[in-house]
Amino acid sequence: MDWDLDGRLDVFVKNRTGPQLRFLHNRIRDRGTFVGLRLEGRTSNRDAIGAVVELTAGGRRRVGQVTAGSGYLAQSSSTVHFGLGDATTIETLRIRWPGGQVESIDPPAPGAYYRVIEGSGRAQAWDVRSFVPESIRGHVLAMPPPPTTMLKTPLPLPPSLLKAFGVRRDGDRATLVNLWAHWCEPCAEEIRSYATSIAKLENVSIDWRPISLDRLEDRGAASEWLAAQLGLAGIEDSPSPVFLEEDALRGLEVVIEHVTGRTRELPIPTSLLIDARGNLQLLYLGPVFPDRFLSDAGRVLDPSLKAARRSLYPGRWYYRSPRNYEGLSRLFLDLGQLEAAGFYAALAMSD
């Protein structure tokens, strides 16, 4: 729909996860010209739903229709909008009304909105000034952020997975787990950036755990790769890499599927923020660098922030995200990971 009635079509996107509603404001400069028609039925239904508009301009024929919905769970404005490119005149305009009558309309001038009443034979100029909303302040990003999930309801992780990550639940520090592989090009810059930001993480009580997903036969190459990346970051005595074993990886995939609904292969790099109680708080499916991560972590781990305001986006939450602990227990049971299955079964009984 044309939200600000400037001739450029805008988009509202409704999402079942946050942010719930997103407005995409069309600010394209070279927009050409347009015409917009708001139809009103008399013998047909008043909203003229089903009417077909045929227009020729600049020697090209265009057809539009008034619909009450379009696509799956989607709809467009009931105003029929035509982009006319560089056409300066409209040659013909015909409307087939829902009742079947075909009416020729005196062609209006491009670049404006018009109201057409069934049977009038003309397009009346529509004064849109009173309809133009206040300007919407856009959030301009220099680069798209990584796919990020902030868990509205943090997810407790089973002891077996925390052990594989080297995370203790009885501490007072959160943990950033970076999953990498030696063949992953984006991982190199990410690893170096965190290696040079260890002090910043320490200052906010966050431990850094880079963990490799390399296969057994590639672990020698992975060790050399990690030493090289840390060396470039100025760390000479690099620790031996930590590798995630197959059982832990399968368990992690179950957790991520539960959180995101995705069943595809785990992307690399992937990062997780786990709080001091062993709860998953943040999930990044793709590279994330220290400045962005520290900003998100500061908001997520802030104990003074009310639950309704726990979000990475402006707005307020009005419901909690339920956790299907029983379903998680069954998935871990299918993997043969009995300890994790029992962990979630106990949570299901106490939830």
C-alpha positions as a printed Julia matrix, in Angstrom:
351×3 Matrix{Float64}:
   0.0     0.0     0.0
   1.01    3.63   -0.44
   1.23    4.56    3.25
   2.23    8.2     2.77
   0.37    8.63   -0.55
   3.41    9.85   -2.47
   2.94    7.45   -5.38
   5.54    4.94   -4.11
   4.2     1.63   -2.79
   5.26    0.67    0.75
   5.09   -2.65    2.56
   4.02   -3.81    6.02
   5.37   -7.22    7.09
   3.68   -9.14    9.92
   5.86  -11.78   11.58
   4.97  -14.43   14.15
   8.27  -13.72   15.92
   9.88  -10.38   16.83
   9.64   -7.77   15.58
   5.94   -8.46   15.19
   5.31   -5.67   12.69
   7.85   -4.08   10.35
   7.26   -1.14    8.02
   9.32   -0.88    4.82
   9.19    2.72    3.64
   9.72    3.23   -0.1
  12.03    6.2    -0.68
  13.24    5.42   -4.2
  14.15    8.65   -5.97
  13.6     7.83   -9.65
   9.98    6.82   -9.24
   8.45    7.87  -12.57
   4.8     8.82  -12.54
   1.69    6.97  -11.36
  -2.07    7.12  -10.98
  -4.16    5.8    -8.08
  -7.89    5.0    -8.26
 -10.27    4.47   -5.35
 -13.46    2.87   -6.74
 -16.89    3.17   -5.16
 -19.76    0.96   -6.29
 -23.38    2.01   -6.52
 -25.29   -0.91   -8.03
 -22.26   -3.12   -7.3
 -20.85   -3.69   -3.81
 -19.78   -0.38   -2.27
 -16.07   -1.32   -2.05
 -16.09   -2.42   -5.71
 -14.34   -5.67   -4.8
 -13.85   -7.63   -7.99
 -13.77   -4.59  -10.29
 -11.2    -4.77  -13.1
  -9.5    -1.58  -14.3
  -7.91   -1.42  -17.75
  -5.69    1.53  -18.58
  -3.44    2.52  -21.49
  -0.67    5.06  -21.05
   2.4     5.68  -23.16
   1.14    3.06  -25.62
   1.13    0.29  -22.99
  -1.9    -1.53  -21.63
  -2.13   -2.17  -17.91
  -4.75   -4.1   -15.91
  -5.5    -3.93  -12.18
  -8.18   -5.37   -9.93
  -9.75   -4.49   -6.59
  -9.24   -7.47   -4.27
 -10.04   -8.21   -0.64
  -6.86  -10.26   -0.29
  -3.93  -11.5    -2.33
  -1.58  -14.39   -1.71
  -1.32  -16.5     1.42
  -2.16  -14.55    4.6
  -1.64  -11.31    2.67
  -3.59   -8.42    1.23
  -3.05   -5.16   -0.6
  -4.72   -1.77   -0.4
  -8.11   -1.54   -2.11
  -6.77    1.43   -4.07
  -5.81    0.38   -7.6
  -2.3     1.71   -8.21
  -0.57    1.91  -11.6
   3.08    2.78  -12.1
   3.26    4.63  -15.42
   7.02    5.02  -15.86
   7.75    8.05  -18.03
   4.24    8.26  -19.57
   2.88   11.82  -19.49
  -0.72   11.1   -20.46
  -3.36    8.41  -19.98
  -5.02    7.52  -23.28
  -7.9     5.3   -22.14
  -9.43    4.14  -18.87
 -12.14    1.47  -18.62
 -13.68   -0.23  -15.58
 -15.55   -3.53  -15.54
 -17.62   -3.26  -12.37
 -18.45   -6.36  -10.26
 -21.99   -6.43  -11.65
 -20.63   -6.83  -15.19
 -21.15   -3.28  -16.48
 -18.24   -1.83  -18.49
 -17.73    1.91  -18.13
 -15.34    4.23  -20.0
 -13.9     6.98  -17.81
 -12.53   10.3   -19.02
  -8.73    9.8   -18.69
  -7.35   11.77  -15.72
  -3.89   13.35  -15.52
  -1.09   11.15  -14.11
   0.6    11.86  -10.81
  -2.41   11.93   -8.48
  -5.1     9.9    -6.72
  -8.71    9.87   -7.93
 -12.11    8.67   -6.71
 -14.33    6.97   -9.29
 -18.02    6.45   -8.5
 -19.81    3.78  -10.54
 -21.88    5.35  -13.32
 -20.33    8.82  -13.08
 -18.07    8.42  -16.12
 -15.31   10.51  -14.58
 -12.47   10.47  -12.09
 -12.73   13.02   -9.28
  -9.53   14.44   -7.83
  -9.02   13.02   -4.33
  -7.58   15.44   -1.78
  -5.12   13.18    0.03
  -3.54   15.85    2.23
  -5.76   15.02    5.21
  -4.84   11.34    4.9
  -1.06   11.68    4.9
   0.28   10.35    8.23
   3.15   11.8    10.17
   6.53   10.81    8.81
   7.87    7.5    10.06
  11.35    7.51   11.47
  13.31    4.79    9.69
  16.09    2.7    11.17
  18.89    2.72    8.61
  21.48   -0.02    8.94
  24.87    0.2     7.28
  24.82   -3.57    6.81
  22.17   -6.21    7.49
  22.5    -7.75   10.96
  23.1   -11.49   11.32
  20.03  -13.67   11.82
  19.59  -13.14   15.55
  17.25  -14.79   18.04
  16.84  -13.32   21.49
  14.91  -15.87   23.52
  11.95  -14.17   25.15
  11.83  -17.17   27.5
  15.46  -18.31   28.04
  16.01  -22.02   27.44
  17.84  -24.11   30.08
  20.52  -26.27   28.44
  21.17  -29.83   29.61
  24.31  -30.47   31.74
  25.8   -32.68   28.99
  25.73  -29.83   26.48
  27.05  -27.3    29.0
  29.92  -29.67   29.77
  30.74  -29.99   26.07
  30.88  -26.17   25.88
  32.96  -25.87   29.05
  30.22  -23.89   30.81
  29.53  -24.08   34.55
  26.09  -23.3    35.96
  27.35  -22.45   39.44
  29.42  -19.48   38.32
  28.63  -15.79   38.09
  29.78  -15.34   34.5
  28.04  -15.7    31.16
  29.66  -17.5    28.23
  29.9   -16.68   24.54
  30.29  -19.87   22.5
  31.66  -19.32   18.98
  31.33  -22.35   16.7
  33.84  -22.36   13.84
  35.64  -24.57   11.32
  39.03  -24.1     9.68
  37.51  -24.0     6.17
  35.02  -21.25    7.08
  36.19  -17.91    5.67
  33.9   -15.66    7.8
  35.11  -17.5    10.91
  38.66  -16.14   10.52
  37.74  -12.47   10.94
  35.29  -13.3    13.71
  37.86  -15.3    15.71
  40.48  -12.55   15.38
  38.01   -9.86   16.42
  37.1   -11.67   19.65
  40.71  -12.53   20.39
  41.48   -8.8    20.42
  38.36   -8.07   22.52
  38.92  -10.51   25.4
  39.44   -7.63   27.84
  36.11   -6.08   26.85
  34.36   -9.4    27.43
  36.12   -9.84   30.78
  34.95   -6.4    31.89
  31.32   -7.48   31.54
  31.88  -10.96   33.04
  31.58  -12.92   29.79
  33.9   -15.84   29.01
  34.78  -16.63   25.4
  34.7   -20.24   24.17
  35.74  -20.77   20.52
  34.76  -24.36   19.69
  35.57  -26.18   16.47
  33.13  -28.27   14.46
  35.91  -29.8    12.34
  35.81  -33.54   11.7
  38.31  -35.89   13.28
  40.49  -36.1    10.16
  40.67  -32.28    9.91
  41.61  -31.51   13.51
  45.33  -31.16   12.82
  44.65  -28.54   10.18
  42.15  -26.88   12.52
  44.76  -26.59   15.28
  47.22  -24.9    12.92
  44.49  -22.6    11.58
  43.43  -21.45   15.06
  47.05  -20.8    16.08
  47.5   -18.7    12.93
  44.37  -16.63   13.56
  45.25  -16.0    17.19
  48.8   -15.13   16.16
  47.46  -12.5    13.76
  45.49  -11.12   16.71
  48.67  -10.84   18.77
  48.22  -13.94   20.92
  51.45  -15.94   20.76
  50.73  -18.74   23.25
  47.51  -19.99   21.72
  45.57  -22.7    23.58
  44.72  -26.01   21.96
  41.34  -25.86   20.23
  38.25  -27.41   21.77
  36.31  -29.72   19.44
  32.61  -30.48   19.67
  31.98  -34.21   19.52
  29.25  -35.73   17.36
  26.77  -36.42   20.19
  27.01  -32.84   21.45
  26.56  -31.49   17.92
  23.41  -33.58   17.42
  22.07  -32.31   20.75
  22.85  -28.72   19.78
  20.97  -29.16   16.49
  17.91  -30.35   18.45
  18.07  -27.24   20.64
  18.41  -24.88   17.67
  15.55  -26.57   15.84
  13.4   -26.12   18.95
  14.28  -22.41   19.16
  14.14  -21.45   15.49
  12.04  -24.13   13.79
  14.76  -24.61   11.16
  15.73  -28.16   10.19
  18.52  -27.28    7.76
  22.2   -27.9     8.4
  23.71  -25.71   11.1
  25.41  -22.67    9.51
  28.98  -21.76   10.44
  29.82  -19.58   12.26
  27.1   -19.86   14.89
  27.3   -18.14   18.28
  25.4   -18.66   21.53
  25.22  -16.53   24.67
  24.67  -18.7    27.74
  24.03  -16.97   31.05
  25.55  -17.9    34.42
  22.6   -20.23   35.18
  23.09  -22.27   32.02
  20.24  -20.72   30.03
  20.5   -19.98   26.31
  19.78  -16.27   25.88
  21.01  -15.28   22.4
  21.58  -17.2    19.18
  23.37  -15.89   16.06
  23.21  -17.95   12.87
  26.04  -16.22   11.03
  29.0   -13.98   11.91
  28.57  -11.46   14.7
  31.32   -9.12   15.83
  32.14   -7.79   19.33
  30.5    -4.36   19.15
  27.16   -5.78   18.03
  27.38   -8.73   20.41
  28.29   -6.63   23.46
  25.4    -4.27   22.73
  22.94   -7.17   22.51
  24.39   -8.95   25.55
  24.19   -5.81   27.66
  20.47   -5.6    26.98
  19.77   -9.3    27.41
  21.72   -9.7    30.67
  20.45   -6.49   32.28
  18.59   -7.66   35.43
  16.8    -4.33   35.79
  15.06   -4.68   32.41
  11.43   -5.73   32.74
  10.38   -8.87   30.87
   8.04   -6.93   28.57
  10.98   -4.83   27.38
  13.4    -7.73   26.78
  13.84   -7.28   23.06
  16.53   -6.33   20.57
  13.99   -4.1    18.85
  11.87   -1.17   20.0
   8.5    -2.26   21.33
   6.81   -4.25   24.06
   6.06   -7.98   24.4
   2.59   -8.94   25.58
   3.0   -12.7    25.97
   5.64  -15.23   26.91
   7.07  -17.86   24.56
   6.03  -21.31   25.8
   8.62  -24.07   26.0
   7.74  -27.61   24.91
  10.06  -29.4    27.32
   8.21  -32.68   26.82
   8.84  -32.51   23.07
  12.51  -31.73   23.68
  12.76  -34.7    26.0
  11.39  -37.02   23.31
  13.83  -35.68   20.71
  16.82  -36.3    22.98
  15.42  -39.72   23.81
  15.36  -40.5    20.07
  19.06  -39.58   19.96
  19.77  -41.98   22.82
  20.9   -39.08   25.05
  19.14  -40.2    28.22
  20.62  -37.59   30.57
  19.39  -34.69   28.43
  16.02  -36.42   27.92
  15.62  -36.78   31.68
  16.65  -33.16   32.21
  13.85  -31.85   29.98
  11.34  -34.4    31.27
  11.9   -33.05   34.78
  11.4   -29.48   33.52
   8.16  -30.54   31.81
   6.81  -31.89   35.09
   7.69  -28.73   37.02
   6.65  -26.2    34.35
